Short mmCIF file of C-alpha atoms in Angstrom, two decimals:
data_model
loop_
_atom_site.label_atom_id
_atom_site.label_comp_id
_atom_site.label_asym_id
_atom_site.label_seq_id
_atom_site.Cartn_x
_atom_site.Cartn_y
_atom_site.Cartn_z
CA MET A 1079 22.59 102.51 62.35
CA ARG A 1080 18.97 101.92 62.99
CA THR A 1081 18.15 102.81 59.47
CA TYR A 1082 20.93 100.47 58.04
CA GLU A 1083 19.56 97.59 60.05
CA LEU A 1084 16.04 98.25 58.71
CA ILE A 1085 17.18 98.36 55.22
CA LYS A 1086 19.26 95.18 55.63
CA ASP A 1087 16.20 93.38 57.22
CA LYS A 1088 14.08 94.53 54.26
CA ASP A 1089 16.60 93.14 51.80
CA ASP A 1090 16.94 89.81 53.62
CA LEU A 1091 13.12 89.65 53.57
CA GLU A 1092 12.76 90.43 49.77
CA ALA A 1093 15.56 87.89 49.08
CA GLY A 1094 13.95 85.20 51.31
CA VAL A 1095 10.67 85.84 49.46
CA LYS A 1096 12.39 85.46 46.09
CA TYR A 1097 14.14 82.33 47.16
CA ASN A 1098 10.86 80.82 48.53
CA ARG A 1099 9.19 81.61 45.23
CA ARG A 1100 12.02 79.82 43.29
CA ALA A 1101 11.80 76.94 45.59
CA SER A 1102 7.97 76.85 45.27
CA ARG A 1103 8.15 76.68 41.49
CA LYS A 1104 10.92 74.00 41.59
CA ASP A 1105 8.58 72.01 43.88
CA GLU A 1106 5.63 72.45 41.70
CA ALA A 1107 7.24 70.42 39.01
CA PHE A 1108 6.17 67.48 40.92
CA ALA A 1109 3.06 68.83 42.31
CA GLY A 1110 -0.54 68.25 41.01
CA GLN A 1111 -1.72 70.19 37.99
CA LYS A 1112 -4.45 72.93 38.12
CA GLN A 1113 -7.96 72.00 38.13
CA GLY A 1114 -9.41 71.87 34.69
CA GLN A 1115 -6.01 71.99 33.00
CA ARG A 1116 -5.91 69.74 29.99
CA LEU A 1117 -3.67 66.81 30.02
CA VAL A 1118 -1.43 67.51 27.06
CA SER A 1119 0.73 64.12 27.30
CA LEU A 1120 -2.66 62.52 26.16
CA ASP A 1121 -2.67 64.21 22.73
CA VAL A 1122 1.09 64.08 22.41
CA PHE A 1123 1.04 60.36 23.09
CA ARG A 1124 -1.62 59.84 20.64
CA GLY A 1125 0.23 62.02 18.11
CA LEU A 1126 3.40 59.98 18.48
CA THR A 1127 1.49 56.95 17.76
CA VAL A 1128 -0.07 58.40 14.53
CA ALA A 1129 3.50 59.56 13.44
CA LEU A 1130 4.73 56.05 14.14
CA MET A 1131 1.96 54.49 12.05
CA ILE A 1132 2.81 57.02 9.01
CA PHE A 1133 6.56 56.27 9.40
CA VAL A 1134 6.26 52.51 9.48
CA ASP A 1135 3.67 52.46 6.68
CA ASP A 1136 6.03 54.48 4.46
CA ALA A 1137 9.44 53.11 5.54
CA GLY A 1138 8.27 49.53 5.88
CA ALA A 1139 8.83 48.75 2.52
CA LEU A 1140 12.34 50.14 2.25
CA PHE A 1141 13.28 48.86 5.71
CA PRO A 1142 11.49 45.38 6.39
CA SER A 1143 13.08 44.97 9.77
CA ILE A 1144 10.69 47.83 11.15
CA ASN A 1145 7.57 46.37 9.30
CA HIS A 1146 5.33 44.05 11.03
CA SER A 1147 6.96 40.95 12.24
CA PRO A 1148 6.01 38.07 9.81
CA TRP A 1149 4.88 35.99 12.65
CA ASP A 1150 6.65 35.37 16.10
CA GLY A 1151 8.53 38.49 17.46
CA VAL A 1152 7.81 42.09 17.61
CA ALA A 1153 9.09 44.89 15.28
CA LEU A 1154 8.42 48.66 15.44
CA ALA A 1155 5.22 48.61 13.57
CA ASP A 1156 3.77 46.06 15.90
CA PHE A 1157 3.43 48.58 18.82
CA VAL A 1158 1.17 50.97 16.81
CA MET A 1159 -2.26 49.12 17.41
CA PRO A 1160 -1.59 48.52 21.16
CA PHE A 1161 -0.44 52.01 21.64
CA PHE A 1162 -3.80 53.34 20.28
CA LEU A 1163 -5.68 50.89 22.34
CA PHE A 1164 -3.83 51.92 25.43
CA ILE A 1165 -4.46 55.54 25.01
CA VAL A 1166 -8.15 55.02 24.39
CA GLY A 1167 -8.37 53.32 27.74
CA VAL A 1168 -6.27 56.16 29.43
CA ALA A 1169 -8.85 58.69 27.86
CA LEU A 1170 -11.92 56.66 28.95
CA ALA A 1171 -11.04 56.94 32.52
CA ILE A 1172 -10.93 60.63 32.26
CA THR A 1173 -14.09 61.18 30.20
CA HIS A 1174 -16.09 58.85 32.50
CA LYS A 1175 -15.07 59.99 35.77
CA GLY A 1176 -18.16 61.97 36.46
CA VAL A 1177 -20.79 59.52 35.25
CA THR A 1178 -24.15 60.27 36.85
CA ASN A 1179 -26.66 58.36 34.57
CA LYS A 1180 -25.14 54.77 33.81
CA VAL A 1181 -27.85 53.90 31.26
CA VAL A 1182 -27.39 57.17 29.30
CA ALA A 1183 -23.56 56.87 29.38
CA THR A 1184 -23.73 53.35 28.20
CA ARG A 1185 -25.98 54.29 25.24
CA LYS A 1186 -23.74 57.01 24.23
CA SER A 1187 -20.75 54.64 24.40
CA VAL A 1188 -22.82 52.07 22.19
CA PHE A 1189 -23.59 54.89 19.61
CA ARG A 1190 -19.98 55.99 19.58
CA ALA A 1191 -18.52 52.49 19.02
CA LEU A 1192 -21.11 51.82 16.29
CA LYS A 1193 -20.08 55.05 14.44
CA LEU A 1194 -16.37 53.91 14.63
CA PHE A 1195 -17.30 50.32 13.50
CA VAL A 1196 -19.22 51.63 10.42
CA VAL A 1197 -16.42 54.06 9.50
CA GLY A 1198 -13.83 51.14 9.70
CA LEU A 1199 -16.08 48.96 7.72
CA LEU A 1200 -16.49 51.69 5.14
CA ILE A 1201 -12.73 52.32 4.87
CA GLN A 1202 -11.29 48.82 5.18
CA GLY A 1203 -14.23 46.70 4.07
CA GLY A 1204 -13.20 47.28 0.48
CA PHE A 1205 -15.32 50.45 -0.44
CA LEU A 1206 -12.27 52.03 -1.75
CA HIS A 1207 -10.34 50.13 -4.17
CA GLY A 1208 -6.81 51.64 -3.43
CA LEU A 1209 -4.23 53.71 -4.99
CA HIS A 1210 -4.13 51.83 -8.27
CA ASN A 1211 -7.95 51.56 -9.12
CA LEU A 1212 -10.01 54.79 -9.45
CA THR A 1213 -13.32 53.04 -8.60
CA TYR A 1214 -15.21 52.42 -5.58
CA GLY A 1215 -17.95 50.01 -4.08
CA VAL A 1216 -17.89 46.75 -2.27
CA ASP A 1217 -18.92 43.31 -3.16
CA LEU A 1218 -20.85 42.20 -0.06
CA LEU A 1219 -19.84 38.50 -0.79
CA GLY A 1220 -16.21 39.63 -0.10
CA ILE A 1221 -16.42 42.43 2.38
CA ARG A 1222 -13.83 42.43 5.19
CA TRP A 1223 -15.66 42.58 8.46
CA MET A 1224 -12.96 43.38 10.80
CA GLY A 1225 -10.19 45.96 10.66
CA VAL A 1226 -8.28 48.55 12.81
CA LEU A 1227 -11.09 50.73 13.55
CA GLN A 1228 -13.45 47.86 14.09
CA ARG A 1229 -11.14 46.44 16.73
CA ILE A 1230 -10.77 49.81 18.31
CA ALA A 1231 -14.53 50.17 18.42
CA ILE A 1232 -14.98 46.78 19.99
CA ALA A 1233 -12.33 47.36 22.81
CA TYR A 1234 -13.54 50.89 23.30
CA LEU A 1235 -17.15 49.65 24.04
CA LEU A 1236 -16.13 46.78 26.34
CA ALA A 1237 -13.72 48.96 28.28
CA ALA A 1238 -16.51 51.67 28.50
CA ILE A 1239 -18.97 49.31 29.87
CA CYS A 1240 -16.50 48.06 32.48
CA GLU A 1241 -15.58 51.72 33.42
CA ILE A 1242 -19.52 52.65 33.75
CA TRP A 1243 -20.80 49.63 35.67
CA LEU A 1244 -17.67 47.75 37.08
CA LYS A 1245 -16.13 49.96 39.95
CA THR A 1246 -16.68 50.45 43.66
CA ASP A 1247 -17.08 53.49 45.74
CA ASP A 1248 -13.90 52.73 47.89
CA ASN A 1249 -11.65 55.61 48.70
CA VAL A 1250 -8.12 55.74 46.96
CA ASP A 1251 -5.07 56.80 48.82
CA ASN A 1252 -2.43 54.37 47.84
CA GLY A 1253 -1.90 51.59 45.07
CA TYR A 1254 -3.73 48.87 47.00
CA SER A 1255 -6.90 51.00 47.43
CA LEU A 1256 -6.65 51.78 43.76
CA ILE A 1257 -6.80 47.88 42.96
CA ARG A 1258 -9.67 47.40 45.38
CA ARG A 1259 -11.77 50.13 43.76
CA TYR A 1260 -11.33 48.70 40.42
CA ARG A 1261 -10.80 45.11 41.07
CA LEU A 1262 -13.96 44.12 39.14
CA GLN A 1263 -12.31 45.58 36.02
CA LEU A 1264 -9.16 43.69 36.79
CA LEU A 1265 -11.04 40.45 37.27
CA MET A 1266 -12.69 41.15 33.88
CA ALA A 1267 -9.34 41.42 32.17
CA LEU A 1268 -8.28 38.16 33.87
CA ILE A 1269 -11.60 36.46 32.66
CA LEU A 1270 -10.86 37.65 29.04
CA THR A 1271 -7.34 36.51 29.19
CA THR A 1272 -8.43 32.99 30.44
CA ILE A 1273 -11.03 32.72 27.84
CA TYR A 1274 -8.43 33.60 25.20
CA MET A 1275 -5.94 30.96 26.60
CA LEU A 1276 -8.45 28.19 26.78
CA LEU A 1277 -9.68 28.87 23.11
CA LEU A 1278 -6.17 29.22 21.74
CA TYR A 1279 -4.72 26.29 23.41
CA GLY A 1280 -7.83 24.07 23.74
CA LEU A 1281 -9.74 24.32 20.43
CA TYR A 1282 -9.21 21.40 17.93
CA VAL A 1283 -8.33 22.87 14.40
CA PRO A 1284 -9.26 20.45 11.79
CA ASP A 1285 -7.99 20.41 8.20
CA TRP A 1286 -9.14 23.14 5.80
CA GLU A 1287 -9.00 24.30 2.33
CA TYR A 1288 -9.31 27.65 0.39
CA GLN A 1289 -9.40 28.74 -3.20
CA ILE A 1290 -6.96 30.97 -5.21
CA ALA A 1291 -7.57 32.70 -8.67
CA VAL A 1292 -5.77 31.11 -11.58
CA GLY A 1293 -6.33 33.31 -14.49
CA ASP A 1294 -9.38 35.30 -15.21
CA SER A 1295 -12.21 32.84 -14.52
CA MET A 1296 -10.38 29.79 -12.88
CA SER A 1297 -9.79 28.86 -9.42
CA LYS A 1298 -7.60 26.45 -7.66
CA SER A 1299 -8.39 24.59 -4.40
CA LEU A 1300 -5.36 24.25 -1.77
CA SER A 1301 -5.72 21.96 1.26
CA VAL A 1302 -4.07 22.71 4.69
CA ARG A 1303 -3.62 19.74 7.02
CA CYS A 1304 -3.94 20.31 10.79
CA GLY A 1305 -5.82 18.14 12.95
CA VAL A 1306 -4.08 19.50 16.17
CA ARG A 1307 -4.79 21.48 19.38
CA GLY A 1308 -2.79 24.49 20.67
CA ASP A 1309 -0.68 25.10 17.52
CA THR A 1310 0.38 28.77 17.32
CA GLY A 1311 1.87 28.44 13.79
CA PRO A 1312 0.40 30.43 10.85
CA ALA A 1313 -1.55 27.39 9.42
CA CYS A 1314 -3.26 25.64 12.44
CA ASN A 1315 -4.03 28.18 14.98
CA ALA A 1316 -7.50 28.76 16.57
CA VAL A 1317 -7.41 32.47 15.94
CA GLY A 1318 -7.70 31.81 12.16
CA MET A 1319 -10.01 28.91 12.57
CA ILE A 1320 -12.72 30.99 14.46
CA ASP A 1321 -12.49 33.76 11.82
CA ARG A 1322 -13.11 31.27 9.02
CA ARG A 1323 -16.00 29.63 10.82
CA ILE A 1324 -17.72 32.86 11.92
CA PHE A 1325 -17.03 35.45 9.09
CA GLY A 1326 -16.07 32.89 6.09
CA ILE A 1327 -12.66 32.86 4.76
CA GLN A 1328 -13.76 35.12 1.72
CA HIS A 1329 -14.32 37.91 4.34
CA LEU A 1330 -10.76 37.82 5.71
CA HIS A 1331 -7.63 39.92 4.93
CA ARG A 1332 -6.29 38.66 1.60
CA ARG A 1333 -2.60 39.74 2.36
CA PRO A 1334 -1.78 37.76 5.45
CA VAL A 1335 1.48 38.95 7.25
CA TYR A 1336 2.89 35.26 7.09
CA GLU A 1337 3.44 35.53 3.35
CA ARG A 1338 6.72 37.31 4.46
CA THR A 1339 8.05 34.49 6.40
CA LYS A 1340 11.02 32.30 5.22
CA GLN A 1341 8.60 29.53 4.18
CA CYS A 1342 6.58 31.78 1.86
CA SER A 1343 8.98 34.40 0.55
CA ILE A 1344 12.46 34.05 -0.77
CA ASN A 1345 12.97 37.81 0.24
CA SER A 1346 11.90 37.41 3.90
CA PRO A 1347 11.36 39.43 5.88
CA ASP A 1348 10.10 41.37 2.79
CA SER A 1349 7.34 40.05 0.44
CA GLY A 1350 8.66 38.24 -2.39
CA PRO A 1351 7.98 35.05 -4.81
CA PRO A 1352 7.51 31.86 -2.70
CA PRO A 1353 10.17 29.17 -2.89
CA PRO A 1354 9.58 25.88 -4.60
CA ASP A 1355 8.81 24.11 -1.65
CA ALA A 1356 6.28 26.64 -0.12
CA PRO A 1357 3.61 25.29 2.05
CA SER A 1358 -0.01 25.21 0.87
CA TRP A 1359 -1.03 27.91 3.52
CA CYS A 1360 1.21 30.75 2.34
CA ARG A 1361 -1.63 32.29 0.15
CA ALA A 1362 -4.56 31.89 2.69
CA PRO A 1363 -6.40 34.74 3.92
CA PHE A 1364 -5.87 35.60 7.51
CA ASP A 1365 -7.22 38.65 9.39
CA PRO A 1366 -4.71 40.36 11.80
CA GLU A 1367 -7.63 42.02 13.35
CA GLY A 1368 -9.52 38.97 14.02
CA LEU A 1369 -12.19 38.10 16.62
CA LEU A 1370 -10.35 36.08 19.07
CA SER A 1371 -7.39 38.32 18.92
CA SER A 1372 -9.40 41.23 19.65
CA VAL A 1373 -10.24 39.70 23.20
CA MET A 1374 -6.64 40.52 24.07
CA ALA A 1375 -6.88 43.79 22.42
CA THR A 1376 -9.71 44.68 24.81
CA VAL A 1377 -7.33 43.67 27.59
CA THR A 1378 -4.80 46.16 26.21
CA CYS A 1379 -7.60 48.80 26.47
CA LEU A 1380 -8.51 47.89 30.06
CA ILE A 1381 -4.80 48.18 31.07
CA GLY A 1382 -4.74 51.76 29.73
CA LEU A 1383 -8.05 52.29 31.63
CA GLN A 1384 -6.19 51.62 34.90
CA PHE A 1385 -3.43 54.04 34.12
CA GLY A 1386 -6.09 56.55 33.55
CA HIS A 1387 -7.52 55.87 36.94
CA VAL A 1388 -4.08 56.92 38.37
CA ILE A 1389 -4.70 60.47 36.81
CA ILE A 1390 -8.00 60.69 38.40
CA HIS A 1391 -7.07 59.66 42.01
CA PHE A 1392 -3.39 60.86 42.31
CA LYS A 1393 -2.90 64.51 42.11
CA VAL A 1394 1.00 64.78 42.78
CA HIS A 1395 3.24 63.97 39.80
CA LYS A 1396 5.70 61.83 41.50
CA ASP A 1397 2.96 59.63 42.70
CA ARG A 1398 1.43 59.30 39.26
CA VAL A 1399 4.82 58.32 37.74
CA ILE A 1400 5.56 55.78 40.41
CA GLN A 1401 1.93 54.19 40.03
CA TRP A 1402 2.66 53.92 36.14
CA MET A 1403 6.24 52.72 36.07
CA VAL A 1404 5.80 49.87 38.69
CA PRO A 1405 3.14 48.07 36.69
CA SER A 1406 4.70 48.89 33.39
CA PHE A 1407 8.03 47.17 34.43
CA CYS A 1408 6.15 44.24 35.91
CA LEU A 1409 4.29 43.87 32.56
CA LEU A 1410 7.61 43.98 30.61
CA ALA A 1411 9.03 41.40 32.97
CA LEU A 1412 6.11 39.06 32.61
CA ALA A 1413 6.32 39.41 28.77
CA PHE A 1414 9.81 38.37 28.35
CA SER A 1415 9.39 35.49 31.06
CA LEU A 1416 6.33 34.19 29.08
CA ASP A 1417 8.35 34.54 25.61
CA LEU A 1418 11.20 32.71 27.32
CA PHE A 1419 9.01 29.80 28.36
CA GLY A 1420 7.46 29.26 24.89
CA MET A 1421 4.57 31.67 24.97
CA HIS A 1422 6.04 33.83 22.07
CA MET A 1423 5.14 37.41 21.17
CA ASN A 1424 2.91 37.41 18.39
CA LYS A 1425 1.09 40.25 16.94
CA PRO A 1426 -1.35 38.53 14.47
CA LEU A 1427 -2.47 36.13 17.40
CA TYR A 1428 -2.32 38.96 20.09
CA THR A 1429 -0.74 36.57 22.57
CA VAL A 1430 -0.58 37.22 26.20
CA SER A 1431 3.12 38.15 26.02
CA TYR A 1432 2.74 40.48 23.33
CA THR A 1433 -0.14 42.20 25.15
CA CYS A 1434 2.17 42.47 28.23
CA VAL A 1435 5.33 43.89 26.20
CA THR A 1436 3.36 46.33 24.32
CA ALA A 1437 1.29 47.61 27.35
CA GLY A 1438 4.34 47.77 29.38
CA ALA A 1439 6.13 49.76 26.63
CA ALA A 1440 3.11 52.04 26.17
CA GLY A 1441 3.18 52.72 30.15
CA VAL A 1442 6.85 53.73 30.05
CA LEU A 1443 6.52 55.92 27.01
CA PHE A 1444 3.50 57.56 28.41
CA ALA A 1445 5.08 58.35 31.66
CA ALA A 1446 8.10 59.80 29.86
CA VAL A 1447 5.79 61.93 27.71
CA TYR A 1448 3.97 63.10 30.85
CA LEU A 1449 7.26 64.17 32.54
CA LEU A 1450 8.45 65.95 29.41
CA VAL A 1451 5.16 67.81 28.56
CA ASP A 1452 3.12 68.05 31.71
CA VAL A 1453 5.59 68.23 34.57
CA TYR A 1454 8.58 70.00 33.00
CA GLY A 1455 6.48 71.89 30.32
CA TYR A 1456 8.51 71.16 27.19
CA ARG A 1457 5.39 71.82 25.18
CA ARG A 1458 6.76 73.55 22.14
CA PRO A 1459 8.97 70.80 20.68
CA VAL A 1460 6.06 68.47 20.45
CA LEU A 1461 3.60 70.92 19.25
CA ALA A 1462 3.27 68.93 15.82
CA MET A 1463 2.68 65.85 18.00
CA GLU A 1464 -0.10 67.52 19.93
CA TRP A 1465 -1.89 68.57 16.79
CA LEU A 1466 -1.65 65.03 15.36
CA GLY A 1467 -3.18 63.72 18.71
CA MET A 1468 -5.98 66.18 18.56
CA HIS A 1469 -6.79 65.16 14.99
CA ALA A 1470 -5.81 61.51 15.04
CA LEU A 1471 -8.94 59.92 13.47
CA MET A 1472 -8.87 62.46 10.67
CA VAL A 1473 -5.12 61.91 10.07
CA TYR A 1474 -5.58 58.16 10.06
CA LEU A 1475 -8.39 58.25 7.68
CA LEU A 1476 -6.71 60.75 5.31
CA ILE A 1477 -3.21 59.08 5.34
CA GLY A 1478 -3.28 55.74 7.06
CA CYS A 1479 -6.26 54.72 5.03
CA ASN A 1480 -4.99 56.22 1.67
CA ILE A 1481 -8.11 58.50 1.31
CA LEU A 1482 -5.88 61.57 0.60
CA PRO A 1483 -3.72 59.79 -1.98
CA VAL A 1484 -6.81 58.27 -3.71
CA PHE A 1485 -8.38 61.64 -3.82
CA ILE A 1486 -5.18 63.33 -5.19
CA GLN A 1487 -4.95 60.45 -7.72
CA GLY A 1488 -8.30 61.39 -9.07
CA PHE A 1489 -6.79 64.60 -10.94
CA TYR A 1490 -4.88 63.41 -14.08
CA TRP A 1491 -3.90 64.60 -17.36
CA ARG A 1492 -5.74 62.62 -20.24
CA GLU A 1493 -5.18 59.08 -18.89
CA PRO A 1494 -5.63 58.05 -15.17
CA GLN A 1495 -1.96 56.90 -15.05
CA ASN A 1496 -0.82 60.36 -15.59
CA ASN A 1497 -1.86 61.74 -12.07
CA LEU A 1498 -0.52 64.03 -9.51
CA LEU A 1499 0.85 61.07 -7.30
CA LYS A 1500 2.98 60.12 -10.39
CA VAL A 1501 4.34 63.68 -10.68
CA ILE A 1502 5.54 63.61 -7.04
CA GLY A 1503 6.87 60.22 -7.32
CA ILE A 1504 4.43 58.20 -5.12
CA SER A 1505 2.47 56.28 -7.68
#
């Protein structure tokens, strides 16, 4: 009898240990990650954004509804740029959490931003002439100064400076103390938003004109009548006016997104011939990555920076998800409220409502990816996205900027038109 009781006690003890181990593993699903463990969701989110960019670039011509919105409103393609900026901010918080020498860190950030800006200038400034022209080189009189990588470089630099210099030493143990520690960064985001609003709605936009090519050596001048303040239409907004004044109209993007509006295209929301009564501004250059709109793009990066701070100061998964979801839903609610009251979501202008809706969507998606990958460990289904995220810049340059197709097109049989792209049905 005594032996039986000892065996029974031993079995109960082993069963209890096994149960506790199972319960411990279950609880660890919402416990903090191990020290030094890489946050895979960062790469997966970045990879999803790259995949989304490739998808909308290739399928946008077939399905115009997912392509960039011609003006007001948002489509699937309009989330790509803010998602990149958001994740840049998240990564910044992690890479700059242990800064000891602020001057050195600032110097490195300036150098990185400068390298990114130069690469963007080379790729989108006009050096490569595209899929249908096997030449290279850029006319400095018509170089495009702004672009996707240039905007990311500007936002990265400003956010990095804020992260290095604008934070206190307050302890963080809840959401309120997190706000107190980084209140100067939030104040900077508010200042940038205020500057943007004052310029967008306060600047007077006069009449202006531009020239279009007619034939081989002739040009024609077109006039655009404005004389207004606070207009957010394609023709008379302050965003375009500032770029025309600072950069010069010849240095702006020559295929404006508003050429697909109903006023400018009979195939709207797709490109097409203009209607007979098309307004004069339909063919005017406009840069979707302009100077004033990049102010709000920086705010998106600063919002991502705050999400990255959650990773630094909260080690329990449940706390992180809560700290992400609450502001995300607040941003979404604010975005739809602003849109309802007339401040429409607009990607070319990068309006405040557009900033809020895209940052809120990025926060929700990032939290979902974090739960899937870092909490519950479903890493294998997203290995491709993780690889894309780890090589995002390379993939963007090769595919998003057409470097790979241009390179492949260089191999042809007798005539440049008989190239490999034509064989596989791309050219």
